[in-house]
PDB file of C-alpha atoms in Angstrom:
ATOM      1  CA  UNK A   1      27.238 149.129  54.319  1.00 46.00           C
ATOM      2  CA  UNK A   2      31.040 147.999  54.305  1.00 54.00           C
ATOM      3  CA  UNK A   3      32.241 146.387  51.015  1.00 65.00           C
ATOM      4  CA  UNK A   4      35.920 145.496  52.164  1.00 86.00           C
ATOM      5  CA  UNK A   5      36.826 141.982  51.240  1.00 94.00           C
ATOM      6  CA  UNK A   6      39.961 142.294  52.850  1.00 93.00           C
ATOM      7  CA  UNK A   7      39.295 140.328  56.297  1.00 94.00           C
ATOM      8  CA  UNK A   8      37.848 137.684  54.201  1.00 96.00           C
ATOM      9  CA  UNK A   9      40.664 137.371  51.810  1.00 97.00           C
ATOM     10  CA  UNK A  10      43.065 137.407  54.626  1.00 96.00           C
ATOM     11  CA  UNK A  11      41.638 134.969  56.677  1.00 96.00           C
ATOM     12  CA  UNK A  12      41.036 132.560  53.746  1.00 98.00           C
ATOM     13  CA  UNK A  13      44.787 132.843  52.529  1.00 98.00           C
ATOM     14  CA  UNK A  14      45.811 132.343  56.315  1.00 96.00           C
ATOM     15  CA  UNK A  15      43.724 129.152  56.340  1.00 96.00           C
ATOM     16  CA  UNK A  16      45.402 127.982  52.777  1.00 97.00           C
ATOM     17  CA  UNK A  17      48.688 128.562  53.931  1.00 96.00           C
ATOM     18  CA  UNK A  18      48.410 127.323  57.412  1.00 94.00           C
ATOM     19  CA  UNK A  19      46.427 123.910  55.959  1.00 95.00           C
ATOM     20  CA  UNK A  20      49.293 123.615  53.183  1.00 96.00           C
ATOM     21  CA  UNK A  21      52.430 125.249  54.581  1.00 95.00           C
ATOM     22  CA  UNK A  22      55.414 126.622  52.760  1.00 95.00           C
ATOM     23  CA  UNK A  23      58.647 124.292  52.330  1.00 86.00           C
ATOM     24  CA  UNK A  24      61.311 126.266  53.219  1.00 88.00           C
ATOM     25  CA  UNK A  25      62.058 129.470  55.360  1.00 93.00           C
ATOM     26  CA  UNK A  26      61.080 132.930  55.479  1.00 96.00           C
ATOM     27  CA  UNK A  27      61.348 133.453  51.808  1.00 96.00           C
ATOM     28  CA  UNK A  28      59.410 130.256  50.901  1.00 96.00           C
ATOM     29  CA  UNK A  29      56.768 131.409  53.485  1.00 97.00           C
ATOM     30  CA  UNK A  30      56.548 134.856  51.800  1.00 97.00           C
ATOM     31  CA  UNK A  31      56.500 133.333  48.168  1.00 97.00           C
ATOM     32  CA  UNK A  32      53.722 130.789  49.211  1.00 97.00           C
ATOM     33  CA  UNK A  33      51.734 133.583  50.920  1.00 97.00           C
ATOM     34  CA  UNK A  34      51.757 135.628  47.962  1.00 97.00           C
ATOM     35  CA  UNK A  35      50.552 132.972  45.521  1.00 97.00           C
ATOM     36  CA  UNK A  36      47.676 132.051  47.891  1.00 98.00           C
ATOM     37  CA  UNK A  37      46.647 135.564  48.162  1.00 97.00           C
ATOM     38  CA  UNK A  38      46.620 136.342  44.606  1.00 96.00           C
ATOM     39  CA  UNK A  39      44.486 132.756  44.365  1.00 98.00           C
ATOM     40  CA  UNK A  40      42.142 133.948  46.922  1.00 98.00           C
ATOM     41  CA  UNK A  41      41.847 137.558  45.599  1.00 96.00           C
ATOM     42  CA  UNK A  42      40.844 136.445  42.322  1.00 96.00           C
ATOM     43  CA  UNK A  43      38.298 133.661  43.682  1.00 97.00           C
ATOM     44  CA  UNK A  44      36.644 136.500  45.983  1.00 96.00           C
ATOM     45  CA  UNK A  45      36.310 139.038  43.288  1.00 94.00           C
ATOM     46  CA  UNK A  46      34.628 136.338  41.229  1.00 95.00           C
ATOM     47  CA  UNK A  47      32.253 135.443  43.966  1.00 95.00           C
ATOM     48  CA  UNK A  48      31.525 138.763  45.024  1.00 93.00           C
ATOM     49  CA  UNK A  49      31.866 140.619  41.730  1.00 90.00           C
ATOM     50  CA  UNK A  50      29.911 143.607  42.906  1.00 88.00           C
ATOM     51  CA  UNK A  51      29.841 146.279  45.966  1.00 87.00           C
ATOM     52  CA  UNK A  52      26.412 144.776  46.793  1.00 90.00           C
ATOM     53  CA  UNK A  53      27.936 141.045  47.171  1.00 91.00           C
ATOM     54  CA  UNK A  54      30.873 142.599  48.781  1.00 89.00           C
ATOM     55  CA  UNK A  55      28.813 144.389  51.274  1.00 89.00           C
ATOM     56  CA  UNK A  56      26.367 141.392  51.995  1.00 91.00           C
ATOM     57  CA  UNK A  57      29.260 138.923  52.707  1.00 92.00           C
ATOM     58  CA  UNK A  58      30.734 141.597  54.856  1.00 87.00           C
ATOM     59  CA  UNK A  59      27.314 142.017  56.801  1.00 88.00           C
ATOM     60  CA  UNK A  60      26.307 138.251  56.856  1.00 89.00           C
ATOM     61  CA  UNK A  61      30.108 136.809  57.163  1.00 85.00           C
ATOM     62  CA  UNK A  62      31.407 133.994  55.159  1.00 91.00           C
ATOM     63  CA  UNK A  63      30.764 131.001  57.233  1.00 89.00           C
ATOM     64  CA  UNK A  64      34.146 129.768  58.299  1.00 92.00           C
ATOM     65  CA  UNK A  65      36.722 126.949  58.186  1.00 93.00           C
ATOM     66  CA  UNK A  66      34.732 124.304  59.999  1.00 90.00           C
ATOM     67  CA  UNK A  67      33.989 122.312  57.169  1.00 93.00           C
ATOM     68  CA  UNK A  68      37.350 122.964  55.514  1.00 95.00           C
ATOM     69  CA  UNK A  69      38.900 121.881  58.346  1.00 92.00           C
ATOM     70  CA  UNK A  70      36.938 118.597  58.552  1.00 92.00           C
ATOM     71  CA  UNK A  71      37.599 117.763  55.023  1.00 93.00           C
ATOM     72  CA  UNK A  72      41.647 118.302  55.194  1.00 90.00           C
ATOM     73  CA  UNK A  73      41.550 116.236  58.718  1.00 85.00           C
ATOM     74  CA  UNK A  74      42.323 119.494  60.636  1.00 73.00           C
ATOM     75  CA  UNK A  75      41.730 119.382  64.437  1.00 65.00           C
ATOM     76  CA  UNK A  76      37.902 120.386  65.442  1.00 61.00           C
ATOM     77  CA  UNK A  77      37.229 123.915  65.608  1.00 58.00           C
ATOM     78  CA  UNK A  78      36.608 123.511  69.371  1.00 62.00           C
ATOM     79  CA  UNK A  79      40.313 122.701  70.080  1.00 65.00           C
ATOM     80  CA  UNK A  80      41.916 125.890  68.424  1.00 59.00           C
ATOM     81  CA  UNK A  81      42.782 128.248  70.935  1.00 68.00           C
ATOM     82  CA  UNK A  82      40.229 131.511  71.357  1.00 70.00           C
ATOM     83  CA  UNK A  83      42.583 133.806  69.048  1.00 70.00           C
ATOM     84  CA  UNK A  84      42.645 131.008  66.378  1.00 70.00           C
ATOM     85  CA  UNK A  85      38.678 130.723  66.137  1.00 76.00           C
ATOM     86  CA  UNK A  86      38.205 134.533  65.436  1.00 84.00           C
ATOM     87  CA  UNK A  87      39.816 134.855  62.444  1.00 89.00           C
ATOM     88  CA  UNK A  88      38.492 131.353  61.230  1.00 91.00           C
ATOM     89  CA  UNK A  89      35.059 132.711  61.155  1.00 91.00           C
ATOM     90  CA  UNK A  90      36.179 134.952  58.041  1.00 94.00           C
ATOM     91  CA  UNK A  91      37.205 132.140  56.082  1.00 96.00           C
ATOM     92  CA  UNK A  92      35.149 131.442  53.220  1.00 97.00           C
ATOM     93  CA  UNK A  93      34.709 127.882  51.989  1.00 97.00           C
ATOM     94  CA  UNK A  94      33.776 128.633  48.298  1.00 97.00           C
ATOM     95  CA  UNK A  95      36.595 131.449  48.098  1.00 98.00           C
ATOM     96  CA  UNK A  96      39.092 128.728  49.355  1.00 98.00           C
ATOM     97  CA  UNK A  97      37.516 126.019  47.221  1.00 98.00           C
ATOM     98  CA  UNK A  98      37.861 128.337  44.167  1.00 98.00           C
ATOM     99  CA  UNK A  99      41.372 129.434  44.792  1.00 98.00           C
ATOM    100  CA  UNK A 100      42.614 125.852  45.415  1.00 98.00           C
ATOM    101  CA  UNK A 101      41.469 124.909  41.841  1.00 98.00           C
ATOM    102  CA  UNK A 102      43.167 128.125  40.817  1.00 98.00           C
ATOM    103  CA  UNK A 103      46.255 127.328  42.330  1.00 98.00           C
ATOM    104  CA  UNK A 104      46.269 123.706  40.866  1.00 97.00           C
ATOM    105  CA  UNK A 105      45.233 124.485  37.151  1.00 97.00           C
ATOM    106  CA  UNK A 106      47.175 127.192  35.034  1.00 95.00           C
ATOM    107  CA  UNK A 107      44.414 127.383  32.439  1.00 96.00           C
ATOM    108  CA  UNK A 108      41.778 127.785  34.647  1.00 97.00           C
ATOM    109  CA  UNK A 109      43.725 130.621  36.883  1.00 96.00           C
ATOM    110  CA  UNK A 110      44.407 132.316  33.304  1.00 95.00           C
ATOM    111  CA  UNK A 111      40.085 132.168  32.486  1.00 95.00           C
ATOM    112  CA  UNK A 112      39.398 133.592  35.968  1.00 95.00           C
ATOM    113  CA  UNK A 113      41.989 136.431  36.148  1.00 93.00           C
ATOM    114  CA  UNK A 114      40.613 136.991  32.484  1.00 91.00           C
ATOM    115  CA  UNK A 115      37.031 137.027  33.763  1.00 91.00           C
ATOM    116  CA  UNK A 116      37.670 139.894  36.742  1.00 89.00           C
ATOM    117  CA  UNK A 117      37.606 142.261  33.668  1.00 79.00           C
ATOM    118  CA  UNK A 118      33.842 141.980  33.814  1.00 70.00           C
ATOM    119  CA  UNK A 119      33.720 142.830  37.573  1.00 69.00           C
ATOM    120  CA  UNK A 120      33.866 146.175  39.674  1.00 74.00           C
ATOM    121  CA  UNK A 121      36.723 145.219  41.814  1.00 72.00           C
ATOM    122  CA  UNK A 122      39.751 145.503  38.936  1.00 62.00           C
ATOM    123  CA  UNK A 123      38.051 148.952  37.800  1.00 54.00           C
ATOM    124  CA  UNK A 124      38.792 150.400  41.198  1.00 52.00           C
ATOM    125  CA  UNK A 125      42.217 148.832  41.970  1.00 54.00           C
ATOM    126  CA  UNK A 126      43.970 146.948  38.723  1.00 53.00           C
ATOM    127  CA  UNK A 127      46.237 144.365  39.861  1.00 72.00           C
ATOM    128  CA  UNK A 128      48.756 141.752  38.370  1.00 84.00           C
ATOM    129  CA  UNK A 129      48.545 138.111  39.452  1.00 94.00           C
ATOM    130  CA  UNK A 130      52.026 136.968  37.861  1.00 93.00           C
ATOM    131  CA  UNK A 131      52.629 134.523  41.048  1.00 95.00           C
ATOM    132  CA  UNK A 132      49.304 133.004  40.291  1.00 96.00           C
ATOM    133  CA  UNK A 133      49.694 133.001  36.516  1.00 95.00           C
ATOM    134  CA  UNK A 134      53.368 132.356  35.640  1.00 95.00           C
ATOM    135  CA  UNK A 135      54.942 131.110  39.003  1.00 95.00           C
ATOM    136  CA  UNK A 136      58.705 130.681  38.860  1.00 95.00           C
ATOM    137  CA  UNK A 137      60.481 127.459  39.947  1.00 96.00           C
ATOM    138  CA  UNK A 138      61.084 129.139  43.329  1.00 95.00           C
ATOM    139  CA  UNK A 139      57.308 130.059  43.643  1.00 96.00           C
ATOM    140  CA  UNK A 140      56.592 126.442  42.948  1.00 95.00           C
ATOM    141  CA  UNK A 141      59.000 124.937  45.282  1.00 96.00           C
ATOM    142  CA  UNK A 142      57.904 127.327  48.123  1.00 96.00           C
ATOM    143  CA  UNK A 143      54.272 126.428  47.714  1.00 97.00           C
ATOM    144  CA  UNK A 144      54.967 122.565  46.515  1.00 96.00           C
ATOM    145  CA  UNK A 145      51.990 121.369  48.911  1.00 96.00           C
ATOM    146  CA  UNK A 146      49.587 124.486  48.190  1.00 96.00           C
ATOM    147  CA  UNK A 147      50.061 123.859  44.235  1.00 97.00           C
ATOM    148  CA  UNK A 148      49.918 119.894  44.728  1.00 97.00           C
ATOM    149  CA  UNK A 149      46.756 118.845  42.722  1.00 96.00           C
ATOM    150  CA  UNK A 150      46.246 115.476  44.785  1.00 97.00           C
ATOM    151  CA  UNK A 151      46.348 117.304  48.025  1.00 96.00           C
ATOM    152  CA  UNK A 152      44.209 120.389  47.201  1.00 96.00           C
ATOM    153  CA  UNK A 153      41.625 117.956  45.376  1.00 97.00           C
ATOM    154  CA  UNK A 154      39.035 117.484  48.290  1.00 97.00           C
ATOM    155  CA  UNK A 155      39.153 121.318  48.577  1.00 97.00           C
ATOM    156  CA  UNK A 156      39.223 122.109  45.081  1.00 97.00           C
ATOM    157  CA  UNK A 157      36.422 119.957  43.906  1.00 97.00           C
ATOM    158  CA  UNK A 158      33.781 121.401  46.610  1.00 97.00           C
ATOM    159  CA  UNK A 159      32.813 124.023  44.451  1.00 97.00           C
ATOM    160  CA  UNK A 160      34.524 123.584  41.174  1.00 97.00           C
ATOM    161  CA  UNK A 161      31.402 123.318  39.415  1.00 97.00           C
ATOM    162  CA  UNK A 162      30.218 127.019  40.660  1.00 97.00           C
ATOM    163  CA  UNK A 163      33.701 128.427  39.272  1.00 97.00           C
ATOM    164  CA  UNK A 164      33.054 126.478  36.017  1.00 96.00           C
ATOM    165  CA  UNK A 165      29.653 128.020  35.752  1.00 95.00           C
ATOM    166  CA  UNK A 166      31.011 131.273  36.642  1.00 93.00           C
ATOM    167  CA  UNK A 167      33.515 131.311  33.868  1.00 94.00           C
ATOM    168  CA  UNK A 168      31.524 130.008  31.221  1.00 88.00           C
ATOM    169  CA  UNK A 169      31.211 132.881  28.699  1.00 75.00           C
ATOM    170  CA  UNK A 170      28.390 135.075  28.686  1.00 64.00           C
ATOM    171  CA  UNK A 171      27.420 134.501  32.108  1.00 57.00           C
ATOM    172  CA  UNK A 172      27.919 136.883  34.898  1.00 53.00           C
ATOM    173  CA  UNK A 173      26.221 135.752  38.259  1.00 51.00           C
ATOM    174  CA  UNK A 174      26.373 137.575  41.504  1.00 52.00           C
ATOM    175  CA  UNK A 175      27.075 135.634  44.482  1.00 50.00           C
TER     176      UNK A 175
END
């Protein structure tokens, strides 16, 4: 069973950066995407902490962006061109919600990255999450919409209780 979360991470990152676009040119776009990707990676690794969890979501599919699009006021899924519909099926609503929460709360992001030590992903691929944890002024300017707490609140609050439960010390629950 495949256990690679990269399609889910890529699609959810893309959804966040399309829904909350960067402010500026190519550099701002790259900085915004890096922050979104780091937040989504942390959220995905927390949501699917084991190879079995990752394999199950890879097999069953994460659910898609329809509800997220509705919440953010995006056009209906039927209005998207065919090429747009394909990647949107790999968006994970819970991962997007958790990533939005991490992008808007530095303390929560720190707790989430620390919690990754309990999972299997960081043992296989240790990663730094500097742009998520300690964004510079250029990072914040580039991702002004992506890190705006009021704009992300409808998405971040969707599954915030589950994220808080997941980050409670001593609790390690599979998806």
